[in-house]
Short mmCIF file of C-alpha atoms in Angstrom, two decimals:
data_model
loop_
_atom_site.label_atom_id
_atom_site.label_comp_id
_atom_site.label_asym_id
_atom_site.label_seq_id
_atom_site.Cartn_x
_atom_site.Cartn_y
_atom_site.Cartn_z
CA MET P 1054 35.61 -46.13 52.60
CA THR P 1055 32.21 -44.44 52.25
CA ASN P 1056 30.57 -42.87 55.34
CA ALA P 1057 33.43 -43.90 57.65
CA ASP P 1058 34.57 -40.36 58.55
CA HIS P 1059 38.02 -41.15 57.17
CA ARG P 1060 38.28 -37.87 55.34
CA ARG P 1061 41.39 -35.77 55.74
CA PRO P 1062 39.61 -33.05 57.78
CA ASP P 1063 38.18 -35.69 60.15
CA LEU P 1064 41.63 -37.12 60.78
CA LEU P 1065 43.20 -33.69 61.21
CA ALA P 1066 40.50 -32.82 63.76
CA ALA P 1067 41.37 -36.00 65.66
CA ARG P 1068 45.00 -34.88 65.79
CA PHE P 1069 43.92 -31.55 67.23
CA ARG P 1070 41.79 -33.24 69.89
CA ALA P 1071 44.74 -35.39 70.93
CA ASP P 1072 47.06 -32.40 71.33
CA HIS P 1073 46.75 -30.53 74.64
CA ASP P 1074 47.53 -27.13 73.10
CA LEU P 1075 45.25 -27.56 70.09
CA SER P 1076 42.34 -29.48 71.58
CA GLY P 1077 40.08 -26.43 71.37
CA LEU P 1078 40.67 -26.01 67.66
CA GLY P 1079 38.10 -27.41 65.25
CA VAL P 1080 38.19 -28.16 61.53
CA LEU P 1081 35.54 -26.77 59.22
CA ASN P 1082 35.41 -28.82 56.02
CA GLU P 1083 34.42 -26.52 53.15
CA GLY P 1084 35.80 -28.74 50.43
CA ILE P 1085 33.44 -29.80 47.64
CA SER P 1086 34.00 -32.81 45.41
CA GLY P 1087 34.65 -31.64 41.87
CA ASN P 1088 35.09 -28.02 42.89
CA ARG P 1089 37.24 -25.75 40.76
CA LEU P 1090 39.24 -22.70 41.70
CA LEU P 1091 38.25 -20.53 38.75
CA HIS P 1092 35.04 -21.76 37.12
CA ASP P 1093 31.51 -22.67 38.13
CA PRO P 1094 30.06 -25.92 36.77
CA LYS P 1095 29.16 -25.70 33.10
CA PRO P 1096 28.64 -29.20 31.69
CA PRO P 1097 28.62 -29.50 27.91
CA ALA P 1098 25.10 -29.82 26.54
CA GLY P 1099 24.10 -33.44 26.14
CA SER P 1100 26.98 -34.81 28.21
CA ASP P 1101 26.61 -37.17 31.17
CA ALA P 1102 27.95 -34.36 33.36
CA GLU P 1103 24.63 -32.54 33.10
CA SER P 1104 23.27 -34.93 35.72
CA TYR P 1105 25.93 -34.26 38.36
CA ALA P 1106 28.06 -31.19 37.63
CA ALA P 1107 25.85 -28.84 39.67
CA TYR P 1108 27.06 -30.62 42.80
CA PHE P 1109 30.58 -29.31 42.17
CA GLY P 1110 29.57 -25.92 43.57
CA GLN P 1111 30.56 -22.38 42.75
CA ALA P 1112 34.18 -21.64 41.93
CA ALA P 1113 36.36 -21.16 44.99
CA VAL P 1114 37.15 -17.57 44.03
CA ARG P 1115 33.41 -16.87 44.17
CA ARG P 1116 32.52 -18.78 47.32
CA PHE P 1117 35.60 -18.10 49.44
CA ASP P 1118 34.24 -15.06 51.27
CA ARG P 1119 30.95 -16.77 52.10
CA ASP P 1120 32.19 -20.27 52.87
CA VAL P 1121 35.55 -19.54 54.49
CA ALA P 1122 36.55 -15.98 55.30
CA SER P 1123 33.25 -15.03 56.94
CA GLN P 1124 33.14 -18.05 59.28
CA ALA P 1125 33.17 -16.96 62.92
CA GLY P 1126 36.43 -17.79 64.67
CA ALA P 1127 38.27 -18.85 61.52
CA ARG P 1128 42.03 -18.47 61.83
CA TYR P 1129 43.64 -20.76 59.27
CA VAL P 1130 42.88 -21.98 55.74
CA ILE P 1131 44.27 -24.96 53.83
CA VAL P 1132 43.79 -24.74 50.06
CA LEU P 1133 43.89 -27.92 47.99
CA LEU P 1134 42.47 -26.93 44.61
CA GLY P 1135 43.54 -26.98 40.99
CA VAL P 1136 43.36 -30.53 39.68
CA ASN P 1137 39.77 -30.08 38.51
CA ASP P 1138 40.68 -26.81 36.82
CA LEU P 1139 43.13 -28.83 34.73
CA GLY P 1140 41.00 -31.93 34.22
CA HIS P 1141 37.41 -30.78 33.81
CA PRO P 1142 37.68 -28.88 30.51
CA GLY P 1143 37.03 -31.45 27.84
CA THR P 1144 35.51 -33.96 30.28
CA SER P 1145 32.78 -32.40 32.42
CA ALA P 1146 33.26 -28.79 31.29
CA PRO P 1147 33.75 -27.07 27.92
CA LEU P 1148 37.22 -26.98 26.40
CA SER P 1149 36.82 -23.21 26.27
CA GLU P 1150 37.40 -23.22 30.04
CA LYS P 1151 40.94 -24.54 29.77
CA VAL P 1152 43.23 -22.66 32.14
CA THR P 1153 46.90 -21.78 32.20
CA PRO P 1154 49.20 -22.13 35.21
CA ALA P 1155 49.37 -18.33 35.38
CA GLU P 1156 45.57 -18.14 35.67
CA VAL P 1157 45.53 -20.76 38.44
CA GLU P 1158 48.30 -18.92 40.27
CA GLU P 1159 46.36 -15.67 40.01
CA GLY P 1160 43.33 -17.47 41.46
CA TYR P 1161 45.43 -18.56 44.41
CA ARG P 1162 46.63 -14.99 44.86
CA ARG P 1163 43.03 -13.81 45.02
CA LEU P 1164 42.28 -16.27 47.83
CA ILE P 1165 45.49 -15.31 49.63
CA ALA P 1166 44.63 -11.62 49.48
CA ARG P 1167 41.12 -12.21 50.82
CA ALA P 1168 42.41 -14.43 53.61
CA HIS P 1169 45.02 -11.88 54.65
CA ASP P 1170 42.43 -9.09 54.56
CA ARG P 1171 40.52 -11.10 57.21
CA GLY P 1172 43.64 -11.83 59.26
CA LEU P 1173 43.72 -15.51 58.29
CA LYS P 1174 46.84 -17.60 57.66
CA ILE P 1175 46.50 -19.51 54.41
CA TYR P 1176 48.43 -22.65 53.52
CA GLY P 1177 48.76 -23.97 49.98
CA ALA P 1178 48.79 -27.68 49.18
CA THR P 1179 50.43 -29.02 46.04
CA ILE P 1180 48.38 -30.85 43.42
CA THR P 1181 48.80 -34.61 43.66
CA PRO P 1182 49.67 -36.90 40.69
CA PHE P 1183 47.03 -38.40 38.42
CA ARG P 1184 48.77 -40.33 35.64
CA ASP P 1185 46.40 -42.77 33.88
CA ASP P 1186 43.40 -41.62 35.91
CA THR P 1187 40.05 -43.08 34.92
CA PHE P 1188 38.39 -39.67 34.45
CA GLY P 1189 40.42 -38.60 31.43
CA PHE P 1190 42.31 -35.81 33.21
CA TYR P 1191 45.83 -36.97 32.46
CA GLY P 1192 47.95 -35.89 29.51
CA ALA P 1193 51.40 -34.47 28.87
CA GLU P 1194 50.08 -30.91 28.81
CA HIS P 1195 48.22 -31.26 32.10
CA GLU P 1196 51.20 -32.90 33.76
CA ALA P 1197 53.46 -30.04 32.66
CA GLN P 1198 50.92 -27.57 34.00
CA ARG P 1199 50.67 -29.44 37.31
CA GLN P 1200 54.43 -29.35 37.67
CA GLU P 1201 54.53 -25.62 36.93
CA ILE P 1202 51.74 -24.84 39.39
CA ASN P 1203 53.34 -26.95 42.10
CA ARG P 1204 56.68 -25.25 41.52
CA TRP P 1205 54.95 -21.90 42.03
CA ILE P 1206 53.21 -23.09 45.21
CA ARG P 1207 56.54 -24.30 46.61
CA THR P 1208 58.74 -21.38 45.62
CA SER P 1209 56.66 -18.20 45.26
CA GLY P 1210 56.33 -17.51 48.98
CA ALA P 1211 52.76 -16.36 48.31
CA PHE P 1212 51.19 -18.78 50.78
CA ASP P 1213 52.02 -18.55 54.48
CA ALA P 1214 53.25 -22.15 54.31
CA VAL P 1215 53.24 -25.06 51.87
CA ILE P 1216 51.90 -28.57 52.51
CA ASP P 1217 53.48 -30.81 49.90
CA PHE P 1218 50.92 -33.55 49.27
CA ASP P 1219 52.43 -34.20 45.84
CA ARG P 1220 55.76 -35.22 47.33
CA LEU P 1221 54.00 -37.30 49.98
CA LEU P 1222 51.73 -39.35 47.71
CA ARG P 1223 53.69 -39.77 44.48
CA ASP P 1224 55.38 -42.95 43.37
CA PRO P 1225 59.14 -42.39 43.82
CA GLN P 1226 59.82 -44.43 40.67
CA GLN P 1227 57.20 -42.61 38.58
CA PRO P 1228 56.50 -39.21 40.16
CA ASP P 1229 53.53 -38.38 37.94
CA ARG P 1230 51.64 -41.36 39.38
CA LEU P 1231 50.09 -41.96 42.81
CA ALA P 1232 52.01 -44.53 44.85
CA ALA P 1233 50.10 -47.81 44.71
CA ARG P 1234 49.66 -47.97 48.48
CA TYR P 1235 47.82 -44.62 48.38
CA ASP P 1236 45.75 -45.16 45.22
CA SER P 1237 41.98 -45.66 45.53
CA GLY P 1238 42.01 -47.42 42.18
CA ASP P 1239 41.04 -44.51 39.95
CA HIS P 1240 44.64 -43.15 39.99
CA LEU P 1241 43.34 -39.71 40.99
CA HIS P 1242 41.82 -39.93 44.46
CA PRO P 1243 43.82 -41.26 47.43
CA ASN P 1244 42.47 -44.22 49.39
CA ASP P 1245 42.04 -44.31 53.18
CA ALA P 1246 45.77 -44.87 53.65
CA GLY P 1247 46.45 -41.87 51.44
CA THR P 1248 44.08 -39.54 53.26
CA ALA P 1249 45.51 -40.72 56.60
CA ALA P 1250 49.02 -39.99 55.37
CA MET P 1251 47.92 -36.54 54.21
CA ALA P 1252 46.33 -35.69 57.55
CA ALA P 1253 49.40 -36.94 59.42
CA ALA P 1254 51.74 -34.89 57.23
CA ILE P 1255 50.14 -31.52 58.04
CA PRO P 1256 52.53 -29.89 60.54
CA LEU P 1257 50.73 -29.02 63.76
CA ARG P 1258 53.20 -26.17 64.29
CA LEU P 1259 51.23 -24.27 61.64
CA PHE P 1260 48.35 -23.96 64.12
CA ARG P 1261 50.19 -23.02 67.28
#
């Protein structure tokens, strides 16, 4: 629902306020719709994306120090990035910007290193399913890449903890698809029930 403050960071902040030990902890939302981990916006000439791609913001590896690590009082970081790195090339970015799982993983490692240099704990979130999305992201290659990246997030030990949004939101009968009860209708973005489930699934022990 638009302008209802039902975003995941809003709901996580409400959980903090309701917890005696965490009530002094705030949530700084530095997420940007359409943001990528590795590339700045670069819409193909003449495409519809020329009218909106600039709003996607600088790549996370470029903006992390400014937008996250340098924030006064910051202690923890949750990273949910990667789906746009898979889906934008060929839709709202040039095909030449296609990425490999290894490149995405290296991008995560760069954020992890910068966070640790600043004394921050950094938690990695798995990439959620997007089969049959209306933006043209889905395909067998991208699904295989998503699975490989998620496997790395879960098993590498590179992040200080893992928040498994993929496991939470996927359809148990078709794991490459969002569960219907969490699907906004575009098969990529979760609805209000999905964002509420995501916020509720973040373990508060990670912030104690």
